[in-house]
Amino acid sequence: MPLKIGLIFLHGSGSNGNEMRNILNTLPLETYKYNSFVDILINNLGWELKTPTADMIPYDVCDGEVMNCWFNRKSTFQWNGLNDNYEDIYHINKSIIKIFENVIELIDNGCDKVFIGGFSMGGCQALHFLTEYTKCNSNINSKYYYLLDKIIGIFCISSFLIHDSVVNTSLEEYTKYSNNSNTNTKNSNNTNNSNTSSTNDTYTHTPFPEVFIGHGANDGLIHHKWGSATATNLMLNSNHQVDVQFKLYGDESVGAVNGMDIEIGEDGRYNIKTNIANTTNTHNTPTNTHTNTSSKQQLVDHELTSEELTDILDWMKYICSKYDSNGTNNNNNHNNKNHTNTN
């Protein structure tokens, strides 16, 4: 009997769960006979889908307006990019608890394994679940430890983590800890000193879930280089214990941010080149997109696409193919095979 799978799909800032579900139920997937993501997930695969709504909090990017956000960002985050120095850990952790409660509901409904992912801010929030594995793997108590082996995949579309994100630092610290633990275990096995029994335990941990990051090449709200840098940081800081696939969608070019022509510098920051007159901006419309229009009619492509949803489906099905009916992963060496053409 095949495993029953649950998916938690997180919306972007200012949106909500109903809008997210509507998008997933509207976009046609060409390779799936133009059926929607929801149709394939529920009616074809028999999986279960949850699209929770973030709490209402003040959002500094929109001048402190209260809206549905998983966490807050400072208004300068777009200019600072990877080098931004602020993360709203309080609301990130509150959102993790909220999403864990959705995982519990899926398990209670009979789901054997769960995927967590999202678009824009929702994708960033999903990546923060990796910190839960480092807490438990470092022998730090976690209320939700028993759920971690249920989560087998995390995906992020059109988002990023700053270089100094708690995700990156916790992965780096965990890697150092695990390496030291393994070294101590080897050393203790080479001595007959009975006082070393405390370091003679085998170091075990819950494996990290696999990660997929997708990004549009012309995304002018969140630059695609921030997405690719996030994938690289996750792999390097975890010493490749986190298996990450990154895919770039479309032709690489420079987009526009808030009506300004920009280029991205080597430091990861946006450099403003020239102002564009007569600019209007809309952020997080009911279609969960970000568009700018100006006298130059430039479009900022920050939106969820059918191609991305198709790849998410294929990626999740590929990961599920590794598990037998008992939920055991029979293919731990998952780096030898790719399901998509990555850039």
Coordinates of N, CA and C in Angstrom, one line a residue, residues 132-319:
E132 N 15.3 23.2 13.4 CA 14.7 22.2 14.3 C 15.5 21.0 14.4
Y133 N 16.1 20.6 13.2 CA 16.9 19.4 13.2 C 18.3 19.6 13.9
T134 N 18.8 20.8 13.8 CA 20.1 21.1 14.5 C 19.9 21.1 16.0
K135 N 18.7 21.6 16.4 CA 18.4 21.7 17.9 C 18.4 20.2 18.4
C136 N 17.7 19.4 17.7 CA 17.5 18.0 18.2 C 18.8 17.2 18.0
N137 N 19.5 17.4 16.9 CA 20.7 16.7 16.6 C 21.8 17.1 17.6
S138 N 21.7 18.3 18.1 CA 22.7 18.8 19.1 C 22.3 18.5 20.5
N139 N 21.3 17.5 20.6 CA 20.8 17.1 21.9 C 20.1 18.2 22.7
I140 N 19.6 19.2 22.0 CA 18.8 20.3 22.6 C 17.4 19.8 22.6
N141 N 16.7 19.8 23.7 CA 15.3 19.3 23.8 C 14.4 20.0 22.8
S142 N 13.5 19.3 22.2 CA 12.5 19.9 21.3 C 11.2 19.2 21.5
K143 N 10.1 19.9 21.7 CA 8.8 19.4 21.9 C 8.4 18.5 20.7
Y144 N 8.8 18.9 19.5 CA 8.4 18.3 18.3 C 9.4 17.3 17.7
Y145 N 10.3 16.8 18.5 CA 11.3 15.9 18.0 C 10.8 14.7 17.3
Y146 N 9.7 14.2 17.8 CA 9.1 13.0 17.3 C 8.6 13.2 15.9
L147 N 8.3 14.4 15.5 CA 7.8 14.7 14.1 C 8.8 14.8 13.0
L148 N 10.1 15.0 13.4 CA 11.1 15.4 12.4 C 11.3 14.4 11.4
D149 N 11.2 13.1 11.7 CA 11.4 12.0 10.7 C 10.2 11.9 9.8
K150 N 9.1 12.6 10.1 CA 8.0 12.6 9.3 C 8.1 13.5 8.1
I151 N 8.9 14.6 8.3 CA 9.1 15.6 7.3 C 10.3 15.2 6.4
I152 N 9.9 14.9 5.1 CA 10.9 14.3 4.2 C 11.4 15.3 3.1
G153 N 10.8 16.5 3.0 CA 11.2 17.4 2.0 C 10.7 18.8 2.4
I154 N 11.6 19.8 2.0 CA 11.3 21.2 2.2 C 11.6 21.9 0.9
F155 N 10.7 22.8 0.4 CA 10.9 23.5 -0.8 C 10.7 25.0 -0.6
C156 N 11.4 25.8 -1.4 CA 11.3 27.2 -1.3 C 11.3 27.8 -2.7
I157 N 10.3 28.6 -3.0 CA 10.2 29.2 -4.3 C 10.3 30.7 -4.2
S158 N 11.2 31.3 -4.9 CA 11.3 32.8 -4.9 C 11.6 33.4 -3.6
S159 N 12.6 32.9 -2.8 CA 12.9 33.5 -1.6 C 14.4 33.2 -1.3
F160 N 14.8 33.6 -0.1 CA 16.2 33.4 0.3 C 16.4 33.5 1.8
L161 N 17.6 33.2 2.2 CA 18.1 33.4 3.6 C 19.3 34.3 3.6
I162 N 19.4 35.2 4.5 CA 20.5 36.1 4.6 C 21.8 35.2 5.0
H163 N 22.9 35.8 4.7 CA 24.2 35.0 5.0 C 24.2 34.7 6.5
D164 N 23.8 35.6 7.3 CA 23.9 35.4 8.8 C 22.6 34.8 9.4
S165 N 21.8 34.2 8.6 CA 20.6 33.6 9.1 C 20.9 32.6 10.2
V166 N 20.0 32.5 11.1 CA 20.1 31.5 12.2 C 20.1 30.1 11.6
V167 N 19.5 29.9 10.4 CA 19.6 28.6 9.7 C 21.0 28.3 9.4
N168 N 21.7 29.2 8.8 CA 23.1 29.0 8.4 C 24.0 28.8 9.6
T169 N 23.9 29.6 10.6 CA 24.7 29.5 11.8 C 24.5 28.2 12.6
S170 N 23.2 27.8 12.7 CA 22.9 26.6 13.4 C 23.4 25.4 12.7
L171 N 23.4 25.4 11.3 CA 23.9 24.3 10.6 C 25.4 24.2 10.8
E172 N 26.1 25.4 10.7 CA 27.5 25.4 10.9 C 27.9 24.9 12.3
E173 N 27.2 25.3 13.3 CA 27.5 24.9 14.7 C 27.2 23.4 14.9
Y174 N 26.1 22.9 14.3 CA 25.8 21.5 14.3 C 26.8 20.7 13.7
T175 N 27.3 21.1 12.5 CA 28.3 20.4 11.8 C 29.6 20.2 12.6
K176 N 30.0 21.3 13.3 CA 31.2 21.3 14.1 C 31.0 20.3 15.3
Y177 N 29.8 20.4 15.9 CA 29.4 19.6 17.0 C 29.5 18.1 16.6
S178 N 28.8 17.8 15.5 CA 28.8 16.4 15.1 C 30.2 15.8 14.7
N179 N 31.0 16.7 14.1 CA 32.3 16.3 13.8 C 33.2 16.0 15.0
N180 N 33.0 16.9 16.0 CA 33.8 16.7 17.3 C 33.3 15.5 18.0
S181 N 32.0 15.2 18.0 CA 31.4 14.1 18.6 C 31.9 12.8 18.0
N182 N 32.0 12.8 16.7 CA 32.5 11.6 16.0 C 34.0 11.4 16.3
T183 N 34.7 12.5 16.4 CA 36.1 12.4 16.7 C 36.3 11.8 18.1
N184 N 35.5 12.3 19.1 CA 35.6 11.9 20.5 C 35.2 10.4 20.6
T185 N 34.2 10.0 19.8 CA 33.8 8.6 19.8 C 35.0 7.7 19.3
K186 N 35.6 8.1 18.2 CA 36.7 7.3 17.7 C 37.9 7.3 18.7
N187 N 38.2 8.4 19.3 CA 39.3 8.4 20.3 C 39.0 7.6 21.5
S188 N 37.7 7.6 22.0 CA 37.3 6.8 23.2 C 37.4 5.4 22.9
N189 N 37.2 5.0 21.6 CA 37.2 3.6 21.3 C 38.6 3.0 21.2
N190 N 39.6 4.0 21.2 CA 41.0 3.5 21.2 C 41.6 3.6 22.6
T191 N 40.8 3.7 23.6 CA 41.4 3.7 25.0 C 40.6 2.8 25.9
N192 N 41.2 2.3 26.9 CA 40.5 1.4 27.9 C 40.1 2.2 29.1
N193 N 40.2 3.5 29.1 CA 39.9 4.3 30.2 C 38.4 4.3 30.5
S194 N 38.0 3.7 31.6 CA 36.5 3.6 31.9 C 35.9 4.9 32.1
N195 N 36.7 6.0 32.4 CA 36.1 7.3 32.6 C 35.6 8.0 31.3
T196 N 35.9 7.4 30.2 CA 35.5 8.0 28.9 C 34.1 7.5 28.4
S197 N 33.4 6.8 29.3 CA 32.1 6.2 28.8 C 31.1 7.2 28.3
S198 N 31.2 8.4 28.9 CA 30.3 9.4 28.5 C 30.5 9.9 27.0
T199 N 31.7 9.7 26.5 CA 31.9 10.0 25.1 C 31.9 8.8 24.2
N200 N 31.5 7.7 24.7 CA 31.6 6.5 24.0 C 30.3 6.1 23.3
D201 N 29.3 7.0 23.4 CA 28.0 6.7 22.8 C 28.1 7.0 21.3
T202 N 27.4 6.2 20.5 CA 27.4 6.5 19.1 C 26.6 7.7 18.8
Y203 N 27.1 8.6 17.9 CA 26.4 9.9 17.6 C 25.3 9.6 16.6
T204 N 24.1 9.8 16.9 CA 23.0 9.5 16.0 C 22.1 10.8 15.9
H205 N 21.4 10.9 14.8 CA 20.5 12.0 14.6 C 19.5 11.7 13.6
T206 N 18.4 12.6 13.5 CA 17.4 12.5 12.5 C 17.9 13.1 11.2
P207 N 17.9 12.4 10.1 CA 18.5 12.9 8.9 C 17.7 14.2 8.4
F208 N 18.5 15.1 7.9 CA 17.8 16.3 7.3 C 16.9 16.0 6.2
P209 N 15.8 16.7 6.0 CA 15.0 16.5 4.8 C 15.7 17.1 3.6
E210 N 15.3 16.5 2.4 CA 15.9 17.1 1.2 C 15.3 18.4 0.9
V211 N 16.0 19.3 0.2 CA 15.6 20.7 -0.1 C 15.6 21.0 -1.6
F212 N 14.5 21.6 -2.0 CA 14.4 22.1 -3.4 C 14.2 23.6 -3.4
I213 N 15.0 24.4 -4.1 CA 14.9 25.8 -4.2 C 14.8 26.2 -5.6
G214 N 13.7 26.9 -6.0 CA 13.5 27.4 -7.3 C 13.3 28.9 -7.4
H215 N 13.8 29.5 -8.5 CA 13.8 30.9 -8.5 C 13.7 31.4 -10.0
G216 N 12.9 32.4 -10.2 CA 12.8 33.0 -11.6 C 13.9 33.9 -11.9
A217 N 14.5 33.8 -13.1 CA 15.6 34.6 -13.4 C 15.3 36.1 -13.5
N218 N 14.1 36.4 -13.8 CA 13.8 37.9 -13.9 C 13.0 38.4 -12.7
D219 N 13.1 37.7 -11.5 CA 12.5 38.1 -10.3 C 13.2 39.4 -9.8
G220 N 12.5 40.5 -9.8 CA 13.1 41.8 -9.4 C 12.8 42.1 -8.0
L221 N 12.0 41.4 -7.3 CA 11.8 41.6 -5.9 C 12.8 40.9 -5.0
I222 N 13.0 39.6 -5.3 CA 14.1 38.8 -4.7 C 15.0 38.3 -5.8
H223 N 16.2 38.8 -5.8 CA 17.1 38.4 -6.9 C 17.5 36.9 -6.9
H224 N 17.5 36.4 -8.1 CA 17.8 34.9 -8.2 C 19.1 34.5 -7.6
K225 N 20.1 35.4 -7.6 CA 21.4 35.1 -7.1 C 21.3 34.9 -5.6
W226 N 20.4 35.6 -4.9 CA 20.2 35.4 -3.5 C 19.6 33.9 -3.3
G227 N 18.8 33.5 -4.2 CA 18.3 32.1 -4.0 C 19.4 31.1 -4.2
S228 N 20.2 31.3 -5.3 CA 21.3 30.3 -5.5 C 22.3 30.4 -4.4
A229 N 22.6 31.5 -3.8 CA 23.5 31.7 -2.7 C 23.0 30.9 -1.5
T230 N 21.7 31.0 -1.3 CA 21.0 30.3 -0.2 C 21.2 28.8 -0.3
A231 N 21.1 28.3 -1.5 CA 21.3 26.8 -1.7 C 22.8 26.5 -1.4
T232 N 23.7 27.3 -1.9 CA 25.1 27.0 -1.7 C 25.4 27.1 -0.2
N233 N 24.9 28.1 0.5 CA 25.2 28.2 2.0 C 24.7 27.0 2.7
L234 N 23.5 26.5 2.4 CA 22.9 25.4 3.1 C 23.8 24.1 2.9
M235 N 24.3 23.9 1.7 CA 25.2 22.8 1.5 C 26.5 22.9 2.2
L236 N 27.1 24.1 2.1 CA 28.4 24.2 2.7 C 28.4 24.3 4.2
N237 N 27.4 25.0 4.8 CA 27.3 25.1 6.3 C 27.0 23.8 6.9
S238 N 26.3 22.9 6.2 CA 26.0 21.6 6.7 C 27.0 20.5 6.3
N239 N 28.1 20.9 5.6 CA 29.1 20.0 5.1 C 28.4 19.0 4.2
H240 N 27.5 19.4 3.4 CA 26.7 18.6 2.4 C 25.8 17.6 3.1
Q241 N 25.5 17.7 4.3 CA 24.5 16.8 5.0 C 23.1 17.2 4.6
V242 N 22.9 18.5 4.2 CA 21.6 18.9 3.6 C 21.7 18.8 2.1
D243 N 20.9 17.9 1.5 CA 20.9 17.7 0.0 C 20.0 18.8 -0.6
V244 N 20.6 19.7 -1.4 CA 19.8 20.8 -1.9 C 19.9 20.8 -3.5
Q245 N 18.8 21.0 -4.1 CA 18.7 21.2 -5.5 C 18.2 22.6 -5.8
F246 N 18.9 23.2 -6.7 CA 18.5 24.6 -7.1 C 18.2 24.6 -8.6
K247 N 17.1 25.3 -9.0 CA 16.7 25.4 -10.4 C 16.4 26.9 -10.7
L248 N 16.9 27.4 -11.8 CA 16.7 28.8 -12.2 C 15.7 28.7 -13.4
Y249 N 14.6 29.5 -13.3 CA 13.6 29.5 -14.4 C 13.7 30.7 -15.2
G250 N 13.8 30.5 -16.5 CA 13.8 31.6 -17.5 C 15.3 32.0 -17.7
D251 N 15.4 33.1 -18.6 CA 16.7 33.6 -19.0 C 17.2 34.6 -18.0
E252 N 18.5 34.5 -17.6 CA 19.0 35.4 -16.6 C 19.1 36.8 -17.1
S253 N 18.6 37.8 -16.4 CA 18.7 39.2 -16.7 C 18.5 40.0 -15.5
V254 N 18.7 41.3 -15.6 CA 18.5 42.2 -14.4 C 17.1 42.7 -14.5
G255 N 16.4 42.6 -13.3 CA 15.0 43.0 -13.3 C 14.9 44.4 -12.7
A256 N 13.8 44.7 -12.1 CA 13.6 46.1 -11.5 C 13.1 45.9 -10.1
V257 N 13.5 46.8 -9.2 CA 13.0 46.7 -7.8 C 12.4 48.1 -7.5
N258 N 11.1 48.0 -7.1 CA 10.4 49.2 -6.7 C 10.5 50.4 -7.7
G259 N 10.5 50.0 -9.0 CA 10.5 51.1 -10.0 C 11.9 51.6 -10.3
M260 N 12.9 50.9 -9.9 CA 14.3 51.4 -10.1 C 15.1 50.4 -10.9
D261 N 15.8 50.9 -11.9 CA 16.8 50.1 -12.6 C 17.9 49.7 -11.6
I262 N 18.2 48.5 -11.5 CA 19.2 48.0 -10.6 C 20.2 47.0 -11.2
E263 N 21.3 46.9 -10.5 CA 22.2 45.8 -10.8 C 22.6 45.2 -9.4
I264 N 23.0 44.0 -9.4 CA 23.4 43.4 -8.2 C 24.9 43.4 -8.1
G265 N 25.4 43.8 -6.9 CA 26.9 43.9 -6.7 C 27.5 42.6 -6.2
E266 N 28.8 42.5 -6.2 CA 29.4 41.3 -5.7 C 29.2 41.1 -4.2
D267 N 28.8 42.1 -3.5 CA 28.5 42.0 -2.1 C 27.1 41.5 -1.8
G268 N 26.3 41.3 -2.9 CA 25.0 40.7 -2.7 C 23.9 41.8 -2.5
R269 N 24.3 43.1 -2.6 CA 23.4 44.2 -2.5 C 22.9 44.7 -3.8
Y270 N 21.7 45.2 -3.9 CA 21.2 45.9 -5.1 C 21.8 47.2 -5.1
N271 N 22.3 47.6 -6.3 CA 22.9 49.0 -6.6 C 21.9 49.7 -7.5
I272 N 21.3 50.8 -7.0 CA 20.4 51.6 -7.7 C 21.1 52.4 -8.8
K273 N 20.6 52.3 -10.0 CA 21.3 52.9 -11.2 C 20.5 54.2 -11.5
T274 N 19.3 54.1 -11.9 CA 18.5 55.3 -12.2 C 17.1 55.2 -11.8
N275 N 16.4 56.3 -11.4 CA 15.0 56.3 -11.0 C 14.2 56.2 -12.3
I276 N 13.0 55.6 -12.2 CA 12.0 55.6 -13.2 C 10.8 56.4 -12.8
A277 N 10.4 57.3 -13.6 CA 9.3 58.1 -13.3 C 7.9 57.4 -13.5
N278 N 6.9 58.0 -12.9 CA 5.5 57.5 -13.1 C 5.4 56.0 -12.7
T279 N 5.9 55.7 -11.6 CA 5.9 54.3 -11.1 C 4.7 54.0 -10.2
T280 N 4.0 52.9 -10.4 CA 3.1 52.4 -9.5 C 3.4 51.0 -9.1
N281 N 3.1 50.7 -7.8 CA 3.6 49.4 -7.3 C 2.5 48.7 -6.6
T282 N 2.3 47.4 -6.8 CA 1.4 46.6 -6.1 C 2.2 45.4 -5.5
H283 N 1.9 45.1 -4.3 CA 2.6 43.9 -3.6 C 1.6 43.0 -3.0
N284 N 1.8 41.7 -3.3 CA 1.0 40.6 -2.8 C -0.5 40.9 -3.1
T285 N -0.8 40.9 -4.3 CA -2.2 40.9 -4.8 C -2.8 39.6 -4.6
P286 N -4.1 39.5 -4.8 CA -4.8 38.2 -4.6 C -4.2 37.0 -5.4
T287 N -3.4 37.4 -6.5 CA -2.8 36.3 -7.3 C -1.4 36.0 -6.7
N288 N -1.0 36.6 -5.6 CA 0.2 36.4 -4.9 C 1.4 36.8 -5.8
T289 N 1.3 37.9 -6.5 CA 2.4 38.3 -7.4 C 2.8 39.7 -7.0
H290 N 4.0 40.1 -7.5 CA 4.5 41.5 -7.2 C 4.8 42.1 -8.6
T291 N 4.1 43.2 -8.9 CA 4.3 43.8 -10.2 C 4.5 45.2 -10.1
N292 N 5.4 45.8 -10.9 CA 5.7 47.2 -11.0 C 5.4 47.6 -12.5
T293 N 4.7 48.7 -12.7 CA 4.5 49.3 -14.0 C 5.0 50.7 -14.0
S294 N 5.6 51.1 -15.2 CA 6.2 52.4 -15.3 C 6.1 52.8 -16.7
S295 N 6.7 54.0 -17.0 CA 6.7 54.5 -18.4 C 7.4 53.5 -19.3
K296 N 8.3 52.8 -18.7 CA 9.1 51.8 -19.5 C 8.4 50.4 -19.5
Q297 N 7.2 50.3 -18.8 CA 6.4 49.1 -18.8 C 7.3 47.9 -18.4
Q298 N 8.1 48.1 -17.3 CA 8.9 47.0 -16.9 C 8.1 46.1 -15.9
L299 N 8.2 44.8 -16.0 CA 7.5 43.9 -15.2 C 8.4 43.2 -14.2
V300 N 8.1 43.1 -12.9 CA 8.8 42.4 -12.0 C 8.2 41.0 -11.8
D301 N 8.8 40.0 -12.2 CA 8.2 38.6 -12.2 C 8.5 37.9 -10.9
H302 N 7.7 38.3 -9.9 CA 7.7 37.6 -8.6 C 6.4 36.9 -8.4
E303 N 6.3 35.7 -9.0 CA 5.0 35.0 -9.0 C 5.3 33.5 -9.1
L304 N 4.3 32.7 -8.6 CA 4.3 31.3 -8.7 C 3.9 30.9 -10.1
T305 N 4.6 30.0 -10.7 CA 4.3 29.6 -12.1 C 3.9 28.1 -12.2
S306 N 3.3 27.8 -13.3 CA 2.9 26.4 -13.6 C 4.1 25.5 -13.7
E307 N 5.2 26.0 -14.3 CA 6.4 25.2 -14.4 C 7.0 24.9 -13.0
E308 N 7.0 25.8 -12.2 CA 7.5 25.6 -10.8 C 6.7 24.6 -10.1
L309 N 5.4 24.7 -10.2 CA 4.5 23.7 -9.5 C 4.7 22.3 -10.1
T310 N 4.9 22.2 -11.4 CA 5.1 20.9 -12.0 C 6.4 20.3 -11.4
D311 N 7.5 21.1 -11.3 CA 8.7 20.6 -10.8 C 8.6 20.2 -9.3
I312 N 7.8 21.0 -8.5 CA 7.6 20.6 -7.1 C 6.9 19.2 -7.0
L313 N 5.9 19.0 -7.9 CA 5.2 17.8 -7.9 C 6.1 16.6 -8.2
D314 N 6.9 16.8 -9.3 CA 7.8 15.8 -9.7 C 8.9 15.5 -8.7
W315 N 9.4 16.5 -8.0 CA 10.4 16.4 -7.0 C 9.8 15.6 -5.8
M316 N 8.6 15.9 -5.4 CA 8.0 15.2 -4.2 C 7.8 13.8 -4.6
K317 N 7.3 13.5 -5.8 CA 7.0 12.1 -6.2 C 8.3 11.3 -6.2
Y318 N 9.4 12.0 -6.7 CA 10.7 11.3 -6.8 C 11.2 11.0 -5.4
I319 N 11.1 11.9 -4.4 CA 11.5 11.6 -3.0 C 10.6 10.4 -2.5

